[in-house]
């Protein structure tokens, strides 16, 4: 099964298990009878939440128990998000606030990981301006947490692990789930789409899929354990399977998932309109367990803007998909993401988004003002509309959506 070039070899995972034991011993001698506490906070998307569940699982195996109380933690890990400037600012603010905690407790271990840390300029900033941060690791080093923590304890030096690589898949990591009856189930990682505004392909590596039988076995176990909702995760679930030898496609994966018996529903995100097929909608329409929610981010309703965004679909293609879904699944709840104020977008072009929103009548909408991301293509596009103006458009769109929600 380990033919896939992205898989972390079993020998490497076994090595990490040895580090887990070593850390457990260090922690035991440090804390004696007490169980040390770990605080893990997650910013960003469900993919990050799923990663944090692995972080928590590993920490528990190394002798920690989880706490919701920052003040009482012996180790604090922030799993960060880089999608918009606002997300990054929040992280910097919260990391700044840890300084006083560290002063009170010099043995406190502070770790930062996730998408923000995968960017060189951010890791550099942490290195230079936040000397009390002990550990920084990127998105491809998640499974190496035991080794990294061991280094922190053993060397008493700051540890940075930001690897440039296409990405990995580490199967078999422990998982501490804490989303109640919902279980997040990643089916793929990374993204190859390079939408011109988006940082994800740079911080999450190349698109890669988990083996279908591994995913389906995990789903079966979760359903047996009593989880009522399984959400399949990936940046573009519709291109599931492409990195696998003899892989099945997403529609087939969903068809097989739906065959698992039990009292549950399934959801998935995110579905990219360029790859979302009518075949998939047909499969959903005839599935017993589909929850009825279809998240289909449109980003813009204007074809010129969509082209500049490198989304690779048109307004007409999108509306055709939506209408097909509504026809085949009458109760479907369609939701979306929208970016307002993409560089070069005019008010008239923005109004095309407004008219699309009125036409589709979304169940709900996640609307964002464009945020310039270092290293992306759109960062070099001229952007003349002021933040104030963009905020006005944003408010206008929210109002339209409010009206629609009221009518529903
Ligand atoms: N893979 C998903 C999106 C993941 S990011 C997809 O293609 O649909 C979640 C949302 O954040 C995006 O849909 C987009 O609306 C928003 N987003 C991404 N980059 C952004 C940026 N630079 N500024 C503002 N919003 C952004
Ligand atoms: Fe970003 Fe586009 Fe990939 Fe979504 S599909 S993660 S918006 S690059
Ligand atoms: Fe943020 Fe990374 Fe997710 S940038 S939205 S946490 S993939």
Tab-separated table of C-alpha atoms and ligand atoms in Angstrom:
chain	number	residue	atom	x	y	z
A	1	UNK	CA	0.000	0.000	0.000
A	2	UNK	CA	2.938	2.341	0.622
A	3	UNK	CA	3.685	2.874	-3.078
A	4	UNK	CA	2.539	6.456	-2.835
A	5	UNK	CA	5.585	8.747	-2.832
A	6	UNK	CA	3.975	10.981	-0.216
A	7	UNK	CA	3.696	8.311	2.471
A	8	UNK	CA	5.971	8.587	5.470
A	9	UNK	CA	7.745	5.190	5.695
A	10	UNK	CA	6.788	2.940	8.589
A	11	UNK	CA	10.384	2.969	9.860
A	12	UNK	CA	10.171	6.721	10.313
A	13	UNK	CA	6.880	6.437	12.182
A	14	UNK	CA	8.408	3.736	14.405
A	15	UNK	CA	11.283	6.107	15.138
A	16	UNK	CA	8.792	8.736	16.263
A	17	UNK	CA	7.197	6.165	18.558
A	18	UNK	CA	10.587	5.713	20.221
A	19	UNK	CA	10.809	9.486	20.717
A	20	UNK	CA	7.351	9.417	22.276
A	21	UNK	CA	8.619	7.003	24.913
A	22	UNK	CA	11.662	9.158	25.579
A	23	UNK	CA	9.572	12.303	25.997
A	24	UNK	CA	7.170	10.428	28.249
A	25	UNK	CA	10.058	9.494	30.528
A	26	UNK	CA	11.398	13.053	30.639
A	27	UNK	CA	7.938	14.396	31.403
A	28	UNK	CA	7.429	11.776	34.114
A	29	UNK	CA	10.630	12.662	35.931
A	30	UNK	CA	9.880	16.385	35.604
A	31	UNK	CA	6.342	16.309	36.893
A	32	UNK	CA	6.581	13.295	39.284
A	33	UNK	CA	3.049	12.388	40.433
A	34	UNK	CA	1.293	15.183	38.570
A	35	UNK	CA	0.026	14.900	35.009
A	36	UNK	CA	1.291	17.854	32.950
A	37	UNK	CA	-1.290	19.813	31.007
A	38	UNK	CA	-1.373	20.743	27.346
A	39	UNK	CA	-3.336	23.577	25.749
A	40	UNK	CA	-3.801	23.378	21.980
A	41	UNK	CA	-5.569	26.169	20.119
A	42	UNK	CA	-6.516	25.982	16.467
A	43	UNK	CA	-6.960	28.823	14.001
A	44	UNK	CA	-8.293	28.395	10.466
A	45	UNK	CA	-10.096	25.650	8.651
A	46	UNK	CA	-11.315	22.152	9.531
A	47	UNK	CA	-8.148	20.743	7.976
A	48	UNK	CA	-6.251	22.508	10.723
A	49	UNK	CA	-8.719	21.237	13.323
A	50	UNK	CA	-8.056	17.702	12.087
A	51	UNK	CA	-4.290	18.309	12.357
A	52	UNK	CA	-4.740	19.546	15.918
A	53	UNK	CA	-6.531	16.328	16.784
A	54	UNK	CA	-3.328	14.506	15.812
A	55	UNK	CA	-1.250	16.938	17.874
A	56	UNK	CA	-3.457	16.317	20.899
A	57	UNK	CA	-3.358	12.560	20.320
A	58	UNK	CA	0.441	12.619	20.250
A	59	UNK	CA	0.663	14.798	23.370
A	60	UNK	CA	-1.600	12.420	25.272
A	61	UNK	CA	0.591	9.485	24.247
A	62	UNK	CA	3.565	11.418	25.616
A	63	UNK	CA	1.964	11.709	29.039
A	64	UNK	CA	0.059	15.001	28.861
A	65	UNK	CA	-3.612	15.609	29.585
A	66	UNK	CA	-5.528	18.288	27.702
A	67	UNK	CA	-6.708	21.492	29.357
A	68	UNK	CA	-8.977	24.315	28.202
A	69	UNK	CA	-7.266	26.670	30.605
A	70	UNK	CA	-4.337	28.564	29.147
A	71	UNK	CA	-3.054	29.680	32.564
A	72	UNK	CA	-2.582	26.186	33.910
A	73	UNK	CA	-0.857	24.722	30.842
A	74	UNK	CA	2.669	23.268	30.861
A	75	UNK	CA	2.774	23.252	27.084
A	76	UNK	CA	0.899	25.607	24.764
A	77	UNK	CA	0.584	24.930	21.045
A	78	UNK	CA	-1.011	27.325	18.578
A	79	UNK	CA	-1.854	25.736	15.244
A	80	UNK	CA	-1.987	28.749	12.964
A	81	UNK	CA	-3.695	29.884	9.750
A	82	UNK	CA	-2.298	32.132	7.006
A	83	UNK	CA	-5.344	32.596	4.815
A	84	UNK	CA	-5.866	36.311	5.550
A	85	UNK	CA	-3.892	39.045	7.249
A	86	UNK	CA	-6.473	39.251	10.011
A	87	UNK	CA	-5.873	35.577	10.912
A	88	UNK	CA	-2.129	36.238	11.188
A	89	UNK	CA	-2.600	39.386	13.262
A	90	UNK	CA	-4.683	37.452	15.784
A	91	UNK	CA	-1.934	34.873	16.172
A	92	UNK	CA	0.758	37.510	16.704
A	93	UNK	CA	-1.439	39.226	19.284
A	94	UNK	CA	-2.060	36.012	21.183
A	95	UNK	CA	1.572	34.916	21.037
A	96	UNK	CA	2.583	38.334	22.373
A	97	UNK	CA	0.286	37.793	25.334
A	98	UNK	CA	2.120	34.563	26.256
A	99	UNK	CA	5.204	36.506	27.328
A	100	UNK	CA	3.844	37.148	30.819
A	101	UNK	CA	2.887	33.483	31.257
A	102	UNK	CA	6.395	32.451	30.292
A	103	UNK	CA	7.834	34.893	32.809
A	104	UNK	CA	5.730	33.361	35.562
A	105	UNK	CA	6.624	29.828	34.501
A	106	UNK	CA	10.004	29.586	32.696
A	107	UNK	CA	9.447	25.852	32.182
A	108	UNK	CA	6.413	26.497	30.043
A	109	UNK	CA	6.920	25.141	26.507
A	110	UNK	CA	5.456	27.334	23.769
A	111	UNK	CA	5.047	25.809	20.309
A	112	UNK	CA	3.732	27.323	17.073
A	113	UNK	CA	2.825	25.289	14.016
A	114	UNK	CA	0.567	25.218	10.982
A	115	UNK	CA	0.244	27.234	7.788
A	116	UNK	CA	1.613	30.537	9.044
A	117	UNK	CA	4.815	28.911	10.253
A	118	UNK	CA	5.384	27.266	6.873
A	119	UNK	CA	6.194	30.736	5.496
A	120	UNK	CA	9.855	31.728	5.846
A	121	UNK	CA	9.206	35.379	6.649
A	122	UNK	CA	6.925	34.423	9.536
A	123	UNK	CA	9.290	31.829	11.003
A	124	UNK	CA	12.017	34.449	10.765
A	125	UNK	CA	9.873	37.007	12.578
A	126	UNK	CA	9.200	34.524	15.384
A	127	UNK	CA	12.910	33.743	15.593
A	128	UNK	CA	13.835	37.404	15.920
A	129	UNK	CA	10.991	38.997	17.830
A	130	UNK	CA	9.497	36.264	20.037
A	131	UNK	CA	12.474	34.713	21.854
A	132	UNK	CA	10.277	32.936	24.394
A	133	UNK	CA	8.776	30.654	21.724
A	134	UNK	CA	10.515	27.265	22.109
A	135	UNK	CA	9.310	25.351	19.117
A	136	UNK	CA	8.216	26.234	15.589
A	137	UNK	CA	7.218	23.596	13.057
A	138	UNK	CA	5.581	23.691	9.641
A	139	UNK	CA	2.718	21.727	8.136
A	140	UNK	CA	4.923	18.866	6.926
A	141	UNK	CA	6.432	18.131	10.346
A	142	UNK	CA	3.276	17.279	12.281
A	143	UNK	CA	4.203	13.624	12.746
A	144	UNK	CA	7.650	14.645	14.018
A	145	UNK	CA	6.299	16.361	17.110
A	146	UNK	CA	7.746	13.690	19.456
A	147	UNK	CA	11.262	14.149	18.053
A	148	UNK	CA	10.983	17.949	18.098
A	149	UNK	CA	9.718	18.011	21.654
A	150	UNK	CA	12.505	15.669	22.671
A	151	UNK	CA	15.002	18.138	21.193
A	152	UNK	CA	13.380	21.014	23.093
A	153	UNK	CA	13.774	19.163	26.391
A	154	UNK	CA	17.186	17.695	25.692
A	155	UNK	CA	19.013	20.652	24.122
A	156	UNK	CA	17.120	23.420	25.962
A	157	UNK	CA	17.537	25.367	22.727
A	158	UNK	CA	14.871	26.760	20.458
A	159	UNK	CA	13.847	24.261	17.783
A	160	UNK	CA	12.742	25.260	14.279
A	161	UNK	CA	11.551	22.667	11.768
A	162	UNK	CA	10.265	24.230	8.567
A	163	UNK	CA	10.872	21.848	5.737
A	164	UNK	CA	10.430	22.789	2.112
A	165	UNK	CA	8.789	19.735	0.606
A	166	UNK	CA	5.921	18.596	-1.583
A	167	UNK	CA	4.123	17.255	1.448
A	168	UNK	CA	3.664	13.997	3.311
A	169	UNK	CA	0.943	11.611	4.422
A	170	UNK	CA	1.560	10.096	7.847
A	171	UNK	CA	-0.946	7.314	8.511
A	172	UNK	CA	-1.615	5.799	11.905
A	173	UNK	CA	-1.123	8.891	14.047
A	174	UNK	CA	-3.202	8.956	17.230
A	175	UNK	CA	-6.296	11.113	17.115
A	176	UNK	CA	-7.952	12.950	19.990
A	177	UNK	CA	-11.300	14.053	18.574
A	178	UNK	CA	-13.281	16.678	20.390
A	179	UNK	CA	-16.024	17.818	18.045
A	180	UNK	CA	-18.828	15.970	19.798
A	181	UNK	CA	-20.760	13.739	17.418
A	182	UNK	CA	-18.961	15.167	14.380
A	183	UNK	CA	-15.836	13.550	13.047
A	184	UNK	CA	-13.485	15.276	10.621
A	185	UNK	CA	-12.031	12.827	8.136
A	186	UNK	CA	-9.279	14.162	5.851
A	187	UNK	CA	-9.228	12.349	2.516
A	188	UNK	CA	-6.543	14.461	0.911
A	189	UNK	CA	-4.048	17.189	1.705
A	190	UNK	CA	-2.478	20.126	-0.136
A	191	UNK	CA	-3.683	21.975	-3.201
A	192	UNK	CA	-2.486	22.325	-6.815
A	193	UNK	CA	-4.987	24.896	-7.988
A	194	UNK	CA	-3.056	28.063	-7.316
A	195	UNK	CA	-6.000	30.433	-7.263
A	196	UNK	CA	-4.185	33.734	-7.667
A	197	UNK	CA	-5.196	35.158	-4.252
A	198	UNK	CA	-4.544	32.046	-2.163
A	199	UNK	CA	-1.635	31.051	0.036
A	200	UNK	CA	-2.739	27.444	0.629
A	201	UNK	CA	-0.784	25.780	-2.223
A	202	UNK	CA	2.398	27.415	-0.883
A	203	UNK	CA	1.949	26.361	2.735
A	204	UNK	CA	0.240	22.986	2.346
A	205	UNK	CA	2.232	21.442	-0.486
A	206	UNK	CA	1.078	19.394	-3.439
A	207	UNK	CA	-2.280	17.761	-3.690
A	208	UNK	CA	-2.158	14.183	-2.359
A	209	UNK	CA	-4.806	11.647	-1.472
A	210	UNK	CA	-5.093	9.019	1.219
A	211	UNK	CA	-5.793	5.474	0.074
A	212	UNK	CA	-9.525	4.790	-0.293
A	213	UNK	CA	-9.529	1.615	1.804
A	214	UNK	CA	-7.789	3.438	4.680
A	215	UNK	CA	-10.324	6.269	4.539
A	216	UNK	CA	-13.286	3.886	4.344
A	217	UNK	CA	-12.017	1.749	7.212
A	218	UNK	CA	-11.600	4.864	9.338
A	219	UNK	CA	-15.126	5.982	8.451
A	220	UNK	CA	-16.511	2.575	9.376
A	221	UNK	CA	-14.736	2.631	12.735
A	222	UNK	CA	-16.026	6.160	13.462
A	223	UNK	CA	-19.602	5.171	12.655
A	224	UNK	CA	-19.264	2.096	14.885
A	225	UNK	CA	-17.938	4.328	17.671
A	226	UNK	CA	-21.167	6.334	17.429
A	227	UNK	CA	-20.186	9.454	15.465
A	228	UNK	CA	-23.302	10.796	13.776
A	229	UNK	CA	-21.738	13.019	11.161
A	230	UNK	CA	-18.666	12.298	9.067
A	231	UNK	CA	-17.203	15.256	7.176
A	232	UNK	CA	-14.726	14.393	4.434
A	233	UNK	CA	-12.026	17.049	4.187
A	234	UNK	CA	-9.779	18.341	1.433
A	235	UNK	CA	-9.104	21.674	-0.295
A	236	UNK	CA	-10.643	20.281	-3.459
A	237	UNK	CA	-12.297	16.960	-2.693
A	238	UNK	CA	-13.436	16.661	-6.307
A	239	UNK	CA	-9.916	15.867	-7.418
A	240	UNK	CA	-9.609	13.077	-4.856
A	241	UNK	CA	-7.639	10.062	-6.072
A	242	UNK	CA	-5.551	11.744	-8.766
A	243	UNK	CA	-2.254	11.235	-6.920
A	244	UNK	CA	-2.932	7.539	-6.343
A	245	UNK	CA	-1.981	4.631	-8.545
A	246	UNK	CA	-5.273	2.990	-9.540
A	247	UNK	CA	-7.114	5.442	-7.320
A	248	UNK	CA	-10.881	5.782	-7.383
A	249	UNK	CA	-12.490	9.180	-7.920
A	250	UNK	CA	-14.475	11.198	-5.383
A	251	UNK	CA	-17.887	10.091	-6.645
A	252	UNK	CA	-16.844	6.464	-6.199
A	253	UNK	CA	-15.450	7.149	-2.749
A	254	UNK	CA	-18.770	8.713	-1.736
A	255	UNK	CA	-20.689	5.801	-3.240
A	256	UNK	CA	-18.622	3.343	-1.170
A	257	UNK	CA	-18.901	5.435	1.976
A	258	UNK	CA	-22.669	5.563	1.651
A	259	UNK	CA	-22.786	1.754	1.620
A	260	UNK	CA	-21.497	1.628	5.207
A	261	UNK	CA	-24.483	0.856	7.375
A	262	UNK	CA	-25.356	2.865	10.446
A	263	UNK	CA	-27.118	5.879	11.864
A	264	UNK	CA	-25.053	8.742	10.408
A	265	UNK	CA	-24.909	11.425	7.737
A	266	UNK	CA	-21.935	12.596	5.703
A	267	UNK	CA	-20.815	15.997	4.484
A	268	UNK	CA	-17.691	17.096	2.612
A	269	UNK	CA	-15.670	20.210	1.948
A	270	UNK	CA	-14.450	21.855	-0.065
A	271	UNK	CA	-15.901	21.123	-3.436
A	272	UNK	CA	-14.329	23.144	-6.257
A	273	UNK	CA	-16.892	24.126	-8.914
A	274	UNK	CA	-14.434	23.426	-11.743
A	275	UNK	CA	-14.205	19.735	-10.787
A	276	UNK	CA	-17.624	19.164	-9.207
A	277	UNK	CA	-19.344	16.784	-11.617
A	278	UNK	CA	-22.947	16.000	-12.370
A	279	UNK	CA	-21.965	12.396	-11.716
A	280	UNK	CA	-21.198	13.417	-8.105
A	281	UNK	CA	-24.544	15.193	-7.781
A	282	UNK	CA	-26.305	12.071	-9.089
A	283	UNK	CA	-24.459	9.979	-6.493
A	284	UNK	CA	-25.453	12.412	-3.732
A	285	UNK	CA	-29.059	12.445	-4.905
A	286	UNK	CA	-29.294	8.695	-4.562
A	287	UNK	CA	-27.315	8.334	-1.329
A	288	UNK	CA	-28.991	7.309	1.858
A	289	UNK	CA	-26.597	9.192	4.167
A	290	UNK	CA	-25.855	12.520	2.401
A	291	UNK	CA	-26.660	15.343	4.846
A	292	UNK	CA	-27.981	17.616	2.112
A	293	UNK	CA	-25.371	20.363	2.487
A	294	UNK	CA	-23.293	21.350	-0.530
A	295	UNK	CA	-20.535	23.907	0.023
A	296	UNK	CA	-19.649	25.277	-3.395
A	297	UNK	CA	-17.453	28.382	-3.123
A	298	UNK	CA	-18.074	30.697	-6.062
A	299	UNK	CA	-15.723	33.568	-4.994
A	300	UNK	CA	-17.147	35.932	-7.646
A	301	UNK	CA	-20.069	36.159	-10.047
A	302	UNK	CA	-18.102	37.953	-12.741
A	303	UNK	CA	-16.278	36.041	-15.471
A	304	UNK	CA	-13.376	38.459	-15.835
A	305	UNK	CA	-12.716	38.378	-12.093
A	306	UNK	CA	-13.034	34.588	-12.014
A	307	UNK	CA	-10.436	34.379	-14.772
A	308	UNK	CA	-8.055	36.697	-12.912
A	309	UNK	CA	-8.598	34.570	-9.815
A	310	UNK	CA	-7.586	31.507	-11.870
A	311	UNK	CA	-10.721	29.661	-10.787
A	312	UNK	CA	-11.157	27.944	-14.185
A	313	UNK	CA	-14.955	28.059	-14.372
A	314	UNK	CA	-17.480	30.631	-15.505
A	315	UNK	CA	-20.563	32.088	-13.883
A	316	UNK	CA	-22.657	30.111	-16.402
A	317	UNK	CA	-20.959	26.803	-15.567
A	318	UNK	CA	-21.427	27.465	-11.857
A	319	UNK	CA	-25.117	28.315	-12.200
A	320	UNK	CA	-25.668	25.255	-14.358
A	321	UNK	CA	-24.182	23.068	-11.588
A	322	UNK	CA	-26.268	24.766	-8.907
A	323	UNK	CA	-29.466	24.372	-10.918
A	324	UNK	CA	-28.676	20.720	-11.562
A	325	UNK	CA	-28.107	20.147	-7.834
A	326	UNK	CA	-31.383	21.894	-6.945
A	327	UNK	CA	-33.267	19.824	-9.495
A	328	UNK	CA	-31.812	16.482	-8.390
A	329	UNK	CA	-31.759	17.196	-4.631
A	330	UNK	CA	-34.764	19.443	-3.928
A	331	UNK	CA	-33.870	20.034	-0.257
A	332	UNK	CA	-30.195	20.816	-0.965
A	333	UNK	CA	-28.661	23.541	1.209
A	334	UNK	CA	-26.050	25.315	-0.899
A	335	UNK	CA	-23.483	27.498	0.854
A	336	UNK	CA	-20.563	29.464	-0.539
A	337	UNK	CA	-17.453	31.591	-0.016
A	338	UNK	CA	-17.110	35.002	-1.636
A	339	UNK	CA	-14.210	37.413	-1.935
A	340	UNK	CA	-15.084	41.091	-2.165
A	341	UNK	CA	-12.609	43.598	-3.563
A	342	UNK	CA	-10.251	41.320	-5.507
A	343	UNK	CA	-7.531	43.514	-7.115
A	344	UNK	CA	-8.920	45.286	-10.147
A	345	UNK	CA	-12.549	44.390	-9.394
A	346	UNK	CA	-14.912	47.231	-10.307
A	347	UNK	CA	-18.213	48.049	-8.618
A	348	UNK	CA	-20.068	46.827	-11.738
A	349	UNK	CA	-18.218	43.516	-11.519
A	350	UNK	CA	-19.046	43.263	-7.845
A	351	UNK	CA	-22.721	43.743	-8.775
A	352	UNK	CA	-22.471	40.539	-10.834
A	353	UNK	CA	-21.653	38.753	-7.566
A	354	UNK	CA	-24.688	40.383	-5.956
A	355	UNK	CA	-26.962	39.230	-8.769
A	356	UNK	CA	-25.547	35.694	-8.581
A	357	UNK	CA	-26.183	35.587	-4.843
A	358	UNK	CA	-29.786	36.700	-5.445
A	359	UNK	CA	-30.207	34.034	-8.088
A	360	UNK	CA	-28.745	31.122	-6.111
A	361	UNK	CA	-30.297	32.027	-2.729
A	362	UNK	CA	-27.638	30.451	-0.532
A	363	UNK	CA	-28.466	28.895	2.819
A	364	UNK	CA	-25.480	30.797	4.177
A	365	UNK	CA	-22.401	32.567	2.924
A	366	UNK	CA	-18.852	33.175	4.113
A	367	UNK	CA	-17.844	36.562	2.772
A	368	UNK	CA	-14.313	37.940	2.962
A	369	UNK	CA	-12.655	41.162	1.947
A	370	UNK	CA	-9.634	40.376	-0.217
A	371	UNK	CA	-6.412	40.146	1.763
A	372	UNK	CA	-3.063	40.420	0.005
A	373	UNK	CA	-0.918	37.310	0.592
A	374	UNK	CA	2.828	37.440	0.126
A	375	UNK	CA	4.121	35.247	-2.684
A	376	UNK	CA	0.787	34.828	-4.471
A	377	UNK	CA	0.197	36.038	-8.019
A	378	UNK	CA	-2.517	38.529	-7.100
A	379	UNK	CA	-0.164	40.238	-4.644
A	380	UNK	CA	1.403	41.901	-7.695
A	381	UNK	CA	-1.893	42.989	-9.274
A	382	UNK	CA	-2.719	46.705	-9.088
A	383	UNK	CA	-5.330	47.257	-6.402
A	384	UNK	CA	-6.806	50.719	-6.468
A	385	UNK	CA	-10.049	50.442	-4.548
A	386	UNK	CA	-9.720	51.618	-0.946
A	387	UNK	CA	-10.405	49.437	2.076
A	388	UNK	CA	-13.319	51.757	2.987
A	389	UNK	CA	-14.908	51.281	-0.406
A	390	UNK	CA	-14.457	47.516	-0.246
A	391	UNK	CA	-16.023	47.481	3.214
A	392	UNK	CA	-19.059	49.311	1.779
A	393	UNK	CA	-19.460	46.644	-0.923
A	394	UNK	CA	-19.002	43.946	1.697
A	395	UNK	CA	-21.811	45.453	3.823
A	396	UNK	CA	-24.015	45.736	0.766
A	397	UNK	CA	-23.560	42.035	0.045
A	398	UNK	CA	-24.260	41.077	3.652
A	399	UNK	CA	-27.533	43.006	3.494
A	400	UNK	CA	-28.583	41.151	0.370
A	401	UNK	CA	-27.868	37.847	2.078
A	402	UNK	CA	-29.770	38.919	5.199
A	403	UNK	CA	-32.853	39.615	3.080
A	404	UNK	CA	-32.548	36.203	1.455
A	405	UNK	CA	-32.201	34.486	4.831
A	406	UNK	CA	-35.306	36.317	6.096
A	407	UNK	CA	-37.329	35.082	3.126
A	408	UNK	CA	-36.269	31.460	3.627
B	1	LIG	N1	-10.184	25.240	-1.116
B	1	LIG	C1	-11.296	26.070	-0.897
B	1	LIG	C2	-10.997	27.321	-0.126
B	1	LIG	C3	-10.182	27.287	1.097
B	1	LIG	S1	-9.797	28.850	1.761
B	1	LIG	C4	-11.883	26.456	-2.249
B	1	LIG	O1	-11.196	26.521	-3.243
B	1	LIG	O2	-13.040	26.779	-2.292
B	1	LIG	C5	-11.386	29.379	2.330
B	1	LIG	C6	-11.864	30.660	1.719
B	1	LIG	O3	-11.039	31.727	2.120
B	1	LIG	C7	-11.827	30.722	0.214
B	1	LIG	O4	-12.913	30.074	-0.375
B	1	LIG	C8	-11.834	32.202	-0.055
B	1	LIG	O5	-13.135	32.698	-0.163
B	1	LIG	C9	-11.158	32.769	1.184
B	1	LIG	N2	-9.814	33.277	0.866
B	1	LIG	C10	-8.742	32.594	0.456
B	1	LIG	N3	-7.693	33.428	0.246
B	1	LIG	C11	-8.142	34.670	0.515
B	1	LIG	C12	-7.544	35.957	0.468
B	1	LIG	N4	-6.283	36.137	0.093
B	1	LIG	N5	-8.297	37.026	0.848
B	1	LIG	C13	-9.585	36.877	1.222
B	1	LIG	N6	-10.194	35.675	1.279
B	1	LIG	C14	-9.491	34.579	0.925
B	2	LIG	FE1	-6.857	28.116	-2.268
B	2	LIG	FE2	-7.910	27.757	-4.657
B	2	LIG	FE3	-6.633	25.751	-3.449
B	2	LIG	FE4	-8.989	26.568	-2.554
B	2	LIG	S1	-8.621	25.625	-4.550
B	2	LIG	S2	-7.173	26.121	-1.346
B	2	LIG	S3	-8.913	28.764	-2.897
B	2	LIG	S4	-5.738	27.627	-4.189
B	3	LIG	FE1	-5.801	28.564	7.021
B	3	LIG	FE2	-4.102	26.711	6.348
B	3	LIG	FE3	-6.656	26.130	6.491
B	3	LIG	S1	-4.059	28.794	5.662
B	3	LIG	S2	-7.663	28.051	5.975
B	3	LIG	S3	-5.396	26.735	8.181
B	3	LIG	S4	-5.169	25.277	5.048
